[in-house]
XYZ file of C-alpha atoms in Angstrom:
718
model
C -31.442 -0.339 52.620
C -33.130 0.055 49.158
C -32.499 -3.043 47.195
C -33.496 -4.304 43.856
C -34.082 -7.986 43.154
C -31.396 -9.621 40.568
C -32.523 -8.945 37.314
C -31.496 -11.998 35.331
C -30.387 -11.565 31.674
C -32.917 -11.975 28.727
C -30.168 -12.876 26.294
C -28.627 -16.341 25.771
C -25.517 -17.543 27.317
C -23.295 -16.367 24.303
C -25.164 -13.065 24.246
C -25.765 -11.787 27.716
C -26.182 -8.286 27.647
C -28.004 -7.099 31.072
C -31.523 -5.453 29.986
C -33.582 -3.677 32.559
C -37.131 -5.249 32.356
C -38.929 -2.425 33.552
C -39.081 1.523 33.969
C -38.800 1.361 37.584
C -35.799 -1.035 37.383
C -34.103 1.114 34.534
C -34.452 4.314 36.874
C -32.779 2.517 39.855
C -30.096 1.285 38.042
C -29.254 4.437 36.519
C -29.490 6.078 40.154
C -27.283 3.547 41.001
C -24.570 3.960 38.199
C -24.430 7.778 38.883
C -23.869 6.948 42.817
C -20.576 5.269 41.342
C -18.467 8.239 40.678
C -16.047 8.595 43.275
C -12.762 6.217 42.234
C -11.052 6.825 45.918
C -14.397 5.429 47.633
C -14.300 2.399 45.049
C -10.645 1.958 45.816
C -11.015 1.531 49.261
C -13.428 -1.204 49.091
C -11.534 -3.127 46.615
C -7.995 -2.574 46.969
C -6.883 -4.987 49.688
C -8.676 -7.677 47.719
C -6.788 -6.850 44.622
C -3.614 -6.801 46.347
C -3.977 -9.908 48.012
C -5.045 -11.866 44.917
C -2.520 -10.323 42.717
C 0.277 -12.597 43.342
C -1.687 -15.512 44.947
C -2.741 -18.791 43.493
C -5.891 -20.835 43.518
C -6.535 -24.156 45.044
C -5.404 -25.681 41.438
C -2.195 -23.995 41.455
C -3.007 -21.136 38.837
C -2.792 -17.315 39.482
C -5.649 -15.713 40.805
C -5.990 -13.173 37.944
C -4.977 -15.065 34.760
C -4.054 -13.027 31.685
C -6.804 -12.361 29.147
C -5.208 -13.784 26.532
C -3.395 -16.969 26.150
C 0.277 -17.489 24.608
C -1.557 -19.446 21.482
C -3.798 -16.530 20.974
C -1.024 -14.124 20.864
C 1.155 -16.401 18.744
C -1.597 -16.598 16.217
C -2.327 -12.946 16.246
C 1.391 -12.179 15.853
C 1.328 -14.328 12.825
C -1.857 -12.721 11.422
C -0.505 -9.267 11.881
C 2.725 -10.175 9.695
C 1.160 -8.545 6.485
C -0.389 -5.529 8.170
C 1.142 -2.300 7.718
C 1.164 0.215 10.785
C 2.373 3.562 9.977
C 4.802 5.331 11.909
C 3.361 7.522 14.861
C 4.310 10.434 16.885
C 6.746 9.755 19.307
C 6.147 9.132 22.720
C 7.928 11.152 24.867
C 10.178 10.003 27.891
C 10.192 12.034 31.200
C 13.857 12.405 31.248
C 13.741 14.159 27.945
C 10.428 15.756 28.031
C 9.749 19.338 27.459
C 7.301 21.259 29.598
C 4.488 20.026 27.173
C 5.016 16.588 28.217
C 1.530 15.816 29.059
C 0.510 17.412 25.581
C 2.931 15.330 23.860
C 2.022 11.928 25.555
C -1.743 12.556 24.926
C -1.146 13.344 21.121
C 0.986 10.252 20.992
C -1.706 8.218 22.537
C -4.415 9.792 20.388
C -2.356 9.015 17.145
C -1.674 5.459 18.601
C -5.446 4.461 19.017
C -6.308 5.795 15.562
C -3.598 4.206 13.767
C -3.889 0.654 15.413
C -7.957 0.694 14.789
C -7.277 1.765 11.204
C -4.609 -0.929 10.453
C -6.819 -3.687 12.169
C -9.978 -2.511 10.467
C -8.405 -2.399 6.977
C -6.785 -5.794 7.605
C -9.508 -7.986 8.950
C -12.879 -6.156 8.076
C -13.208 -3.565 5.056
C -9.951 -2.866 3.077
C -11.557 0.171 1.351
C -14.284 1.249 3.886
C -13.621 4.152 5.975
C -12.732 3.799 9.701
C -16.061 3.947 11.631
C -14.495 4.936 14.535
C -12.627 8.106 16.024
C -10.402 8.944 19.139
C -11.736 11.126 22.036
C -10.542 11.694 25.849
C -12.661 11.852 28.949
C -11.816 13.298 32.101
C -13.618 11.052 34.448
C -16.728 8.786 34.289
C -19.565 10.545 32.971
C -17.644 13.582 31.667
C -17.785 14.960 28.275
C -15.132 13.816 25.664
C -12.826 16.113 24.194
C -10.168 15.840 21.288
C -6.730 16.713 22.608
C -6.593 19.973 20.791
C -10.082 21.043 22.338
C -8.647 20.040 25.744
C -5.733 21.999 25.417
C -7.543 25.123 24.130
C -9.855 24.942 27.305
C -7.279 24.293 29.714
C -8.544 20.962 30.779
C -5.736 18.860 29.488
C -4.262 18.256 33.074
C -7.744 16.551 33.852
C -7.726 13.814 30.840
C -7.697 10.400 32.298
C -6.974 8.507 28.962
C -8.384 8.217 25.370
C -11.184 6.037 23.741
C -11.881 4.577 20.618
C -15.470 5.750 19.912
C -17.937 4.668 17.453
C -19.418 7.329 15.231
C -23.038 7.321 16.123
C -24.706 9.383 13.814
C -27.969 9.554 15.519
C -26.096 11.907 18.105
C -23.966 15.140 18.178
C -21.859 14.498 20.955
C -19.848 11.378 22.006
C -21.288 9.505 24.670
C -20.206 6.666 27.180
C -22.018 4.092 25.574
C -20.389 4.808 22.288
C -16.867 3.695 23.863
C -15.373 0.666 21.966
C -11.929 0.599 23.480
C -10.729 2.466 26.431
C -7.114 3.167 27.236
C -6.250 4.435 30.995
C -3.187 6.611 30.697
C -1.213 6.642 34.033
C 2.490 8.202 34.267
C 5.308 5.871 35.633
C 3.254 2.921 35.577
C 6.272 0.687 36.364
C 8.473 1.601 39.209
C 11.763 0.179 39.854
C 11.826 -3.315 39.206
C 8.228 -4.199 39.562
C 6.956 -6.026 36.366
C 3.115 -5.603 37.024
C 0.317 -3.257 37.603
C 0.057 -1.798 40.937
C -3.086 -2.588 42.862
C -4.299 0.993 42.964
C -4.145 1.216 38.891
C -5.897 -2.298 38.394
C -8.824 -0.550 40.754
C -8.862 2.320 38.580
C -9.166 -0.018 35.378
C -12.006 -1.799 37.040
C -13.564 1.538 38.017
C -13.968 2.456 34.221
C -14.746 -0.971 33.083
C -17.930 -1.027 35.242
C -18.779 2.451 34.102
C -18.546 1.382 30.324
C -20.585 -1.791 31.249
C -23.248 0.062 32.786
C -23.430 2.679 30.052
C -23.978 -0.202 27.394
C -26.590 -1.924 29.416
C -28.779 1.279 30.069
C -28.125 2.324 26.444
C -31.251 2.639 24.314
C -29.129 2.446 21.236
C -26.060 0.261 21.862
C -26.637 -3.107 20.181
C -23.474 -4.626 22.229
C -24.895 -7.866 23.759
C -21.417 -9.130 25.362
C -21.104 -9.147 29.037
C -17.210 -8.249 29.282
C -14.899 -5.089 28.465
C -11.381 -4.642 27.797
C -9.290 -1.440 29.585
C -6.016 -1.061 28.482
C -3.465 0.742 30.831
C -0.446 2.499 29.520
C 2.281 5.244 29.993
C 5.181 6.620 28.070
C 6.966 2.939 28.191
C 4.839 0.072 29.298
C 1.279 -1.060 29.066
C -1.137 -3.855 29.476
C -4.807 -5.042 29.653
C -7.562 -5.577 32.333
C -10.425 -7.604 31.339
C -13.774 -7.467 33.499
C -16.640 -9.832 32.652
C -19.645 -10.706 34.411
C -23.408 -10.941 34.594
C -24.629 -7.618 35.974
C -28.120 -9.544 36.435
C -26.369 -10.904 39.709
C -25.751 -7.488 40.979
C -27.605 -6.916 44.677
C -28.059 -3.031 44.118
C -27.873 -1.236 47.208
C -28.612 2.589 46.701
C -27.410 3.505 50.284
C -23.995 1.728 49.726
C -23.425 1.231 46.120
C -19.531 0.841 46.536
C -20.050 -2.377 48.833
C -22.384 -3.806 46.667
C -20.355 -3.302 43.738
C -17.292 -4.692 45.581
C -19.363 -7.716 46.561
C -20.204 -8.239 42.917
C -16.733 -8.080 41.421
C -15.375 -10.153 44.237
C -18.255 -13.007 43.890
C -19.422 -12.915 40.583
C -17.146 -10.864 38.113
C -14.116 -12.468 36.218
C -11.112 -10.238 36.224
C -8.218 -11.074 34.048
C -4.710 -9.001 33.929
C -2.083 -9.256 31.435
C 1.319 -8.749 32.040
C 2.952 -5.521 31.946
C 5.163 -5.190 28.948
C 6.977 -2.571 26.697
C 4.963 -0.877 23.824
C 7.502 2.077 23.127
C 11.093 1.524 22.709
C 13.843 3.837 24.246
C 13.484 5.959 20.894
C 9.820 6.484 21.507
C 8.824 4.510 18.640
C 6.003 1.824 18.810
C 7.203 -1.836 19.065
C 4.459 -3.007 16.826
C 5.786 -6.777 17.453
C 6.337 -6.829 20.847
C 4.149 -8.388 23.518
C 2.885 -5.396 25.163
C 1.693 -3.768 21.991
C 0.257 -7.433 20.909
C -1.667 -7.594 23.951
C -3.438 -4.011 23.293
C -4.008 -4.622 19.586
C -5.879 -7.941 20.374
C -7.879 -6.292 23.205
C -8.798 -3.734 20.413
C -9.544 -6.503 17.816
C -11.694 -8.388 20.262
C -13.457 -4.832 21.186
C -14.040 -4.145 17.320
C -15.466 -7.431 17.251
C -18.115 -6.402 19.664
C -19.149 -3.600 17.757
C -18.947 -5.070 14.176
C -19.318 -8.658 14.356
C -16.649 -11.293 13.112
C -14.028 -9.902 10.729
C -14.296 -11.132 6.964
C -10.766 -12.452 7.082
C -10.255 -14.221 10.314
C -7.186 -14.294 12.418
C -6.684 -17.840 11.691
C -6.785 -17.547 7.824
C -4.237 -14.628 7.894
C -1.992 -16.584 10.352
C -2.266 -19.473 7.804
C -0.316 -17.478 5.544
C 2.668 -17.567 7.898
C 4.042 -20.983 6.846
C 3.423 -19.872 3.138
C 5.815 -17.006 3.835
C 8.350 -19.077 5.426
C 8.228 -21.546 2.462
C 9.007 -18.766 0.042
C 11.671 -17.259 2.122
C 13.409 -20.623 2.084
C 12.854 -20.976 -1.558
C 14.079 -17.749 -2.198
C 17.663 -18.335 -0.114
C 18.143 -21.815 -0.674
C 16.642 -22.420 -4.148
C 17.103 -26.276 -5.563
C 16.858 -27.932 -8.909
C 13.213 -29.128 -9.617
C 13.203 -31.829 -12.149
C 9.421 -31.569 -12.850
C 9.346 -28.027 -13.187
C 9.096 -26.419 -16.856
C 11.254 -23.444 -15.872
C 14.555 -24.228 -13.936
C 15.766 -22.741 -10.979
C 19.726 -22.132 -10.277
C 21.300 -21.807 -6.848
C 24.237 -19.894 -6.356
C 27.520 -21.847 -5.983
C 29.430 -21.669 -2.387
C 32.507 -20.004 -2.600
C 33.388 -20.166 1.014
C 33.108 -16.599 1.674
C 35.512 -15.457 -0.903
C 34.946 -12.394 -2.871
C 34.952 -12.942 -6.814
C 35.308 -10.588 -9.520
C 32.818 -10.559 -12.115
C 32.865 -9.569 -15.557
C 30.401 -7.046 -17.034
C 28.648 -9.559 -19.585
C 27.936 -11.770 -16.435
C 26.801 -9.204 -14.142
C 24.537 -8.164 -17.247
C 23.095 -11.818 -17.415
C 22.506 -11.952 -13.528
C 19.303 -10.042 -14.163
C 17.619 -13.007 -15.665
C 19.372 -15.599 -13.624
C 19.391 -16.948 -10.504
C 15.823 -17.088 -8.448
C 14.194 -15.861 -11.476
C 12.666 -17.341 -14.430
C 15.192 -18.475 -17.003
C 13.431 -19.729 -20.068
C 15.228 -21.115 -23.032
C 14.232 -22.100 -26.670
C 11.611 -24.901 -26.790
C 9.930 -24.564 -23.419
C 6.300 -24.586 -23.079
C 4.421 -22.113 -20.558
C 0.651 -22.704 -19.879
C -1.235 -19.417 -19.035
C -4.645 -19.180 -17.266
C -6.552 -16.094 -18.431
C -9.412 -14.179 -16.854
C -11.850 -16.391 -17.799
C -9.699 -19.693 -16.355
C -9.268 -20.843 -19.744
C -5.780 -22.509 -20.457
C -3.493 -21.395 -23.291
C -0.230 -22.712 -24.431
C 2.908 -20.674 -25.574
C 6.198 -22.110 -26.831
C 9.464 -19.879 -26.193
C 11.472 -19.189 -29.248
C 14.390 -16.969 -27.998
C 15.001 -14.321 -25.273
C 14.332 -10.655 -26.353
C 17.418 -8.513 -25.080
C 15.063 -5.225 -24.803
C 16.621 -3.906 -21.551
C 13.599 -5.263 -19.460
C 14.879 -8.583 -18.732
C 11.656 -10.465 -18.891
C 10.786 -10.316 -22.605
C 10.681 -13.492 -24.805
C 9.583 -14.141 -28.334
C 6.949 -16.996 -28.229
C 4.349 -18.512 -30.430
C 0.823 -19.715 -29.595
C 0.069 -23.359 -29.741
C -2.950 -22.904 -32.188
C -1.225 -20.354 -34.283
C 2.524 -21.306 -34.557
C 3.056 -19.010 -37.637
C 2.691 -15.704 -35.754
C 5.410 -14.273 -33.547
C 4.349 -12.847 -30.338
C 5.885 -10.828 -27.381
C 5.761 -12.716 -24.059
C 6.333 -10.926 -20.830
C 7.072 -12.685 -17.553
C 6.850 -10.853 -14.560
C 8.283 -11.403 -11.049
C 6.745 -13.698 -8.767
C 4.280 -12.105 -5.958
C 6.912 -13.467 -3.209
C 9.570 -11.504 -4.840
C 7.950 -8.049 -4.962
C 10.389 -6.123 -2.983
C 12.034 -2.547 -3.256
C 14.552 -3.594 -5.736
C 14.793 -2.042 -9.465
C 14.739 -5.262 -11.402
C 11.641 -6.959 -9.370
C 9.730 -3.738 -9.781
C 10.467 -3.018 -13.398
C 9.172 -6.733 -14.103
C 5.980 -5.852 -12.122
C 5.802 -2.657 -14.315
C 6.272 -4.414 -17.515
C 3.376 -7.081 -16.714
C 0.770 -6.079 -14.359
C 1.109 -2.233 -15.128
C 1.129 -2.535 -18.834
C -1.716 -5.093 -18.858
C -3.585 -2.152 -17.246
C -2.658 0.196 -19.929
C -3.145 -1.698 -22.930
C -6.535 -3.071 -21.578
C -7.674 0.848 -21.071
C -6.772 1.290 -24.925
C -8.672 -1.844 -25.767
C -11.658 -0.859 -23.724
C -11.953 2.596 -25.038
C -11.676 1.352 -28.570
C -8.255 3.031 -29.311
C -6.803 1.340 -32.092
C -3.565 2.190 -33.917
C -0.810 -0.124 -35.955
C 1.830 1.894 -34.002
C 0.631 0.744 -30.817
C 1.125 -2.826 -29.223
C -1.825 -4.937 -29.055
C -2.853 -7.200 -26.358
C -3.601 -10.645 -27.013
C -3.905 -12.277 -23.418
C -2.725 -11.873 -20.135
C -3.202 -14.117 -16.880
C -0.988 -16.146 -14.610
C 1.499 -18.915 -15.179
C 0.064 -22.649 -14.476
C 2.337 -24.764 -13.326
C 2.828 -28.808 -14.075
C 1.904 -31.029 -11.355
C -0.599 -30.944 -8.619
C -1.568 -27.423 -7.365
C -2.749 -26.712 -3.743
C -4.144 -23.064 -4.158
C -7.375 -22.585 -1.981
C -9.119 -20.613 -4.529
C -9.225 -19.487 -8.268
C -6.900 -16.587 -7.535
C -4.902 -18.139 -4.736
C -1.390 -19.621 -4.908
C 0.287 -22.649 -3.837
C 3.713 -23.040 -2.398
C 5.171 -23.884 -6.161
C 7.918 -21.500 -6.738
C 6.282 -20.013 -9.779
C 2.604 -20.532 -9.388
C 0.573 -17.482 -10.026
C 3.584 -15.625 -11.554
C 1.605 -12.975 -13.830
C 2.092 -13.120 -17.679
C 1.320 -10.837 -20.848
C 1.415 -11.694 -24.303
C 1.204 -8.928 -26.900
C 2.052 -8.311 -30.723
C 3.653 -7.530 -33.056
C 7.345 -8.735 -32.469
C 10.111 -6.508 -33.790
C 13.542 -5.245 -33.559
C 14.517 -2.679 -30.941
C 15.851 0.393 -32.455
C 18.592 0.332 -30.155
C 19.451 -2.784 -31.516
C 19.420 -1.557 -35.200
C 21.633 1.461 -34.440
C 24.282 -0.725 -32.854
C 24.285 -2.896 -35.936
C 23.480 -0.590 -38.814
C 24.298 2.867 -37.623
C 22.513 5.972 -37.655
C 19.238 5.803 -39.741
C 18.524 7.639 -43.053
C 16.547 10.979 -43.170
C 13.670 8.775 -44.799
C 13.598 6.197 -41.712
C 14.256 8.747 -39.142
C 11.267 10.797 -40.526
C 9.246 7.572 -40.331
C 10.332 6.774 -37.055
C 9.115 10.127 -35.895
C 5.780 10.087 -37.494
C 4.837 6.562 -36.211
C 5.903 7.632 -32.715
C 3.913 10.750 -32.843
C 0.927 8.587 -34.268
C 1.294 6.387 -31.147
C 1.394 9.243 -28.766
C -1.741 10.823 -30.310
C -3.737 7.837 -29.844
C -2.614 7.207 -26.400
C -3.397 10.886 -25.680
C -7.132 10.458 -26.668
C -7.229 8.054 -23.438
C -5.414 10.701 -21.526
C -2.359 8.431 -21.383
C 1.063 9.401 -21.672
C 4.152 7.008 -22.221
C 7.008 8.436 -20.155
C 9.543 5.968 -20.918
C 10.491 7.011 -24.570
C 14.131 5.359 -25.371
C 15.705 3.275 -28.360
C 14.727 -0.037 -26.514
C 10.892 0.843 -26.365
C 10.465 1.206 -30.162
C 10.577 -1.616 -32.229
C 10.838 -1.733 -36.193
C 8.631 -4.110 -38.109
C 7.763 -4.697 -41.972
C 4.245 -3.209 -42.661
C 2.737 -5.669 -44.743
C -0.544 -3.904 -45.044
C 0.860 -0.992 -47.082
C 0.598 -1.195 -50.802
C 4.303 -1.473 -50.937
C 5.852 -3.359 -47.872
C 7.876 -0.881 -45.931
C 9.344 -0.578 -42.259
C 6.857 0.651 -39.619
C 8.049 1.272 -35.874
C 5.767 0.679 -32.825
C 6.076 2.357 -29.597
C 5.787 -0.501 -26.778
C 6.611 -1.252 -22.845
C 4.159 1.040 -21.698
C 4.621 -0.419 -18.419
C 5.582 3.091 -17.043
C 2.784 4.968 -18.694
C 1.190 7.851 -16.548
C -2.466 7.803 -16.259
C -2.936 10.435 -13.360
C -0.903 12.948 -11.845
C 0.599 10.879 -8.868
C 2.146 8.444 -11.338
C 5.774 8.685 -11.318
C 7.531 7.964 -14.835
C 10.600 5.926 -15.587
C 13.711 8.453 -15.617
C 16.626 8.124 -17.815
C 19.574 10.648 -18.015
C 19.765 10.616 -21.502
C 16.247 10.503 -23.019
C 13.769 11.779 -20.192
C 12.490 15.153 -20.589
C 13.952 17.951 -18.384
C 10.396 18.396 -16.538
C 10.609 14.754 -15.490
C 13.960 15.026 -14.335
C 13.434 18.146 -12.225
C 10.021 17.375 -10.831
C 9.720 13.307 -11.066
C 6.447 13.939 -13.104
C 5.490 14.703 -16.899
C 4.112 17.706 -18.357
C 2.004 17.743 -21.771
C 5.346 18.018 -23.953
C 7.502 15.498 -21.975
C 6.723 12.747 -24.424
C 7.491 14.569 -27.562
C 10.887 16.198 -25.994
C 12.165 12.612 -25.105
C 11.132 11.778 -28.811
C 13.119 14.611 -30.050
C 16.082 13.359 -28.093
C 15.756 9.881 -29.539
C 15.334 11.173 -33.369
C 18.686 13.291 -32.529
C 20.411 9.905 -31.261
C 19.016 7.898 -34.294
C 20.350 10.614 -36.615
C 23.843 10.426 -35.389
C 23.636 13.174 -32.587
C 26.417 12.895 -29.802
C 24.896 11.977 -26.803
C 27.437 11.465 -23.904
C 26.671 9.029 -20.700
C 25.231 11.121 -18.032
C 25.960 10.577 -14.388
C 23.859 12.557 -12.356
C 20.362 14.348 -12.809
C 22.255 17.934 -12.852
C 24.758 17.008 -15.684
C 21.526 15.986 -17.644
C 19.655 18.861 -17.198
C 22.924 21.092 -18.074
C 23.171 18.998 -21.337
C 19.652 19.844 -22.152
C 20.107 23.569 -21.238
C 23.313 23.734 -23.554
C 21.883 21.950 -26.236
C 18.581 23.792 -26.777
C 20.200 27.313 -26.021
C 23.091 26.499 -28.719
C 20.368 24.797 -31.124
C 22.835 22.077 -31.280
C 19.938 19.522 -31.904
C 18.042 21.819 -34.493
C 21.666 22.076 -36.453
C 22.122 18.278 -36.445
C 18.413 17.654 -37.537
C 18.553 20.200 -40.018
C 21.479 18.424 -41.720
C 19.030 15.172 -42.033
C 15.663 16.740 -42.823
C 13.704 20.278 -42.739
C 10.603 18.584 -41.199
C 12.673 17.239 -38.537
C 14.200 20.798 -37.779
C 10.897 21.885 -37.698
C 9.446 19.458 -35.465
C 12.294 20.365 -33.151
C 11.925 24.180 -33.281
C 7.984 23.380 -32.287
C 9.195 21.318 -29.259
C 11.739 23.810 -28.086
C 8.955 26.546 -27.984
C 6.748 24.552 -25.857
C 9.375 22.338 -23.720
C 8.435 22.322 -20.136
C 5.437 24.149 -20.632
C 1.614 23.444 -19.665
C 0.618 23.936 -23.286
C -0.724 20.863 -24.773
C 0.889 19.247 -28.041
C -0.943 19.792 -31.283
C -0.480 16.428 -32.693
C -3.086 16.361 -35.396
C -0.991 19.129 -37.269
C 2.177 17.334 -36.803
C 1.035 14.114 -37.860
C -0.274 15.779 -40.819
C 3.118 17.458 -41.711
C 5.071 14.358 -40.873
C 3.136 12.540 -43.368
C 3.653 14.537 -45.870
C 7.282 14.506 -45.090
C 7.235 10.522 -45.130
C 5.106 10.089 -48.463
C 6.948 12.978 -50.019
C 3.584 14.414 -51.208
C 3.936 17.864 -49.924
C 3.966 20.762 -52.574
C 5.100 24.027 -51.998
C 2.305 26.885 -51.264
C -0.182 26.931 -48.822
C -3.175 24.858 -47.713
C -6.224 25.174 -45.112
C -6.501 22.645 -42.509
C -8.752 22.745 -39.267
C -9.759 26.242 -39.935
C -6.021 27.722 -39.559
C -3.641 28.725 -42.390
C -0.417 26.330 -42.245
C 2.573 27.088 -44.102
C 4.212 24.253 -46.332
C 7.184 22.363 -44.407
C 9.803 23.775 -46.320
C 8.750 27.296 -45.347
C 8.501 26.861 -41.567
C 11.665 25.151 -40.650
C 12.889 27.988 -38.352
C 10.044 29.849 -36.455
C 10.973 29.300 -32.727
C 13.157 31.428 -30.633
C 15.644 28.540 -29.410
C 17.580 30.918 -27.205
C 14.447 30.907 -24.841
C 14.886 27.753 -22.807
C 12.542 25.989 -20.484
C 15.240 25.301 -18.198
């Protein structure tokens, strides 16, 4: 009998990778591992031992094979995963409803599960933005090559696949190797039979067989940095799954090249630690993954520990993410059972108990509900403290609610400058960012608008027809704050609520029309000119407004001009479009046809919306639309019959000419010539235009009065 004396590990107790001490020992161990290739022989030596100890108890009264995870570990991991999003996977097929390609579908689902689970854990615990350093590949037997499912299908080797492995992307090698295996899943069909609730002994033997092979591959690897002495192997079928853990010091192995299976069985039974989890459901009866169930949690936790072996401790620990569970519970309690807080600057209101009776509410109370209930409801004289990006504290006093349709806007003054009126936007508390229109609208009006206005400011784009950002930050509440970091939040109901301060303050066009009726020709032309100036300035930063409507244009007094006169400012840039994937706000009355049809803007969308607004402020008839289809039909009919041009032609030649121009580019990919029309509208507002011709930008431009009907209005972009 050829034996090799026990080779002790050279690492510490916490880092106990078995390392061959000489070339001869390495060669012997390599030969020994190559002899452990027949699973049937391996099972003959081990199956009886596994079966006898599977349900037996030790002298201490505990199960011989304990679970690799404690209940507390699984509970903590479950809490930590509350905020982790795992995407929906390919459905795992069930044999009773399967097609002829059952195994193909099963391995595709298994491959998808491994990749998605690893990606979710990686981005949640290790690196939010770095790409996943692993991929999924499938072997046929220990020592075999690895295949993708598609490659195995094309080569006719799908039937021989034994499972799937999460592999490390080893850049130094072109081919996947067994020492690159991070986590292995053994796939068995019909894992649980009848009323059995555990692994059959033969399946456990097979899991140990692959675990031994992975341990040997890591120990004999020249490049692997894994120093732990244990490995997790998951076992799954199309319904159930569990985890087998094998650990131990390979330095205590007595190598017998003549009978390798016996010596390995001796090491497992005498020196190794075997842990076996319960078998629970992973996929539900529809074939979808039960991410929150015990079976899936066990496999995810095994993957979590396996990734730790390769990449070290995560940046966000399991305990730190689980600690947010109590905070989430507290927030939910506050949302559903809000109480008065006498120390809070901002009161919260609790709904009355009507004993289940359905009460009818009038329209006005329904509208006011947008800014009552659990949201902030500020009143005159209240003080808000804002912490900006530099952690400076600034104080603002509420003057009145600004009814601009956003439900989050107030007129306020700064403590250090009480004479200047400011617009104050209060967003939704982070705990209320749920998929409802009211809460998301608050998000757009604060965080998104802050981003847009900062971009304009950073690029040095200044225009008196654009709002100016004064400051932004988060609300600071009175009393003690228990947040753990400067950017953290405590349990207070409005700790960290975002806030934005802008100027100037003005009256929305919607309110002006409601009280005073349609604009005069001069006022309508000035409104159009000022909006074009704002759009031109924003376009210099490749920003489109995307939400032009009467509530989002305010009128103020321009005190900087030689004689004070009204001026219009285009506000509410929360839905501005910065890139192609951004979606504009949709309004059946004022959105462009392209936005309604495609959910995105084209270059002329803003000026098309501006024309609808000018048509409205000039007294044009705009019926309430009840669907996108009816709104598109109104636009098509209005442009085809020249109803908009006729209405504006009665008000001003320049407005009719601008409408003709917009009609000619409406819905097309052509850019808007803001410069030319800004000059023309300036002449229309100032009244300085003279009949004749002038040369601008190398082009011959006709006088406004001579160019009021140049487009073929019958050609519609719809």
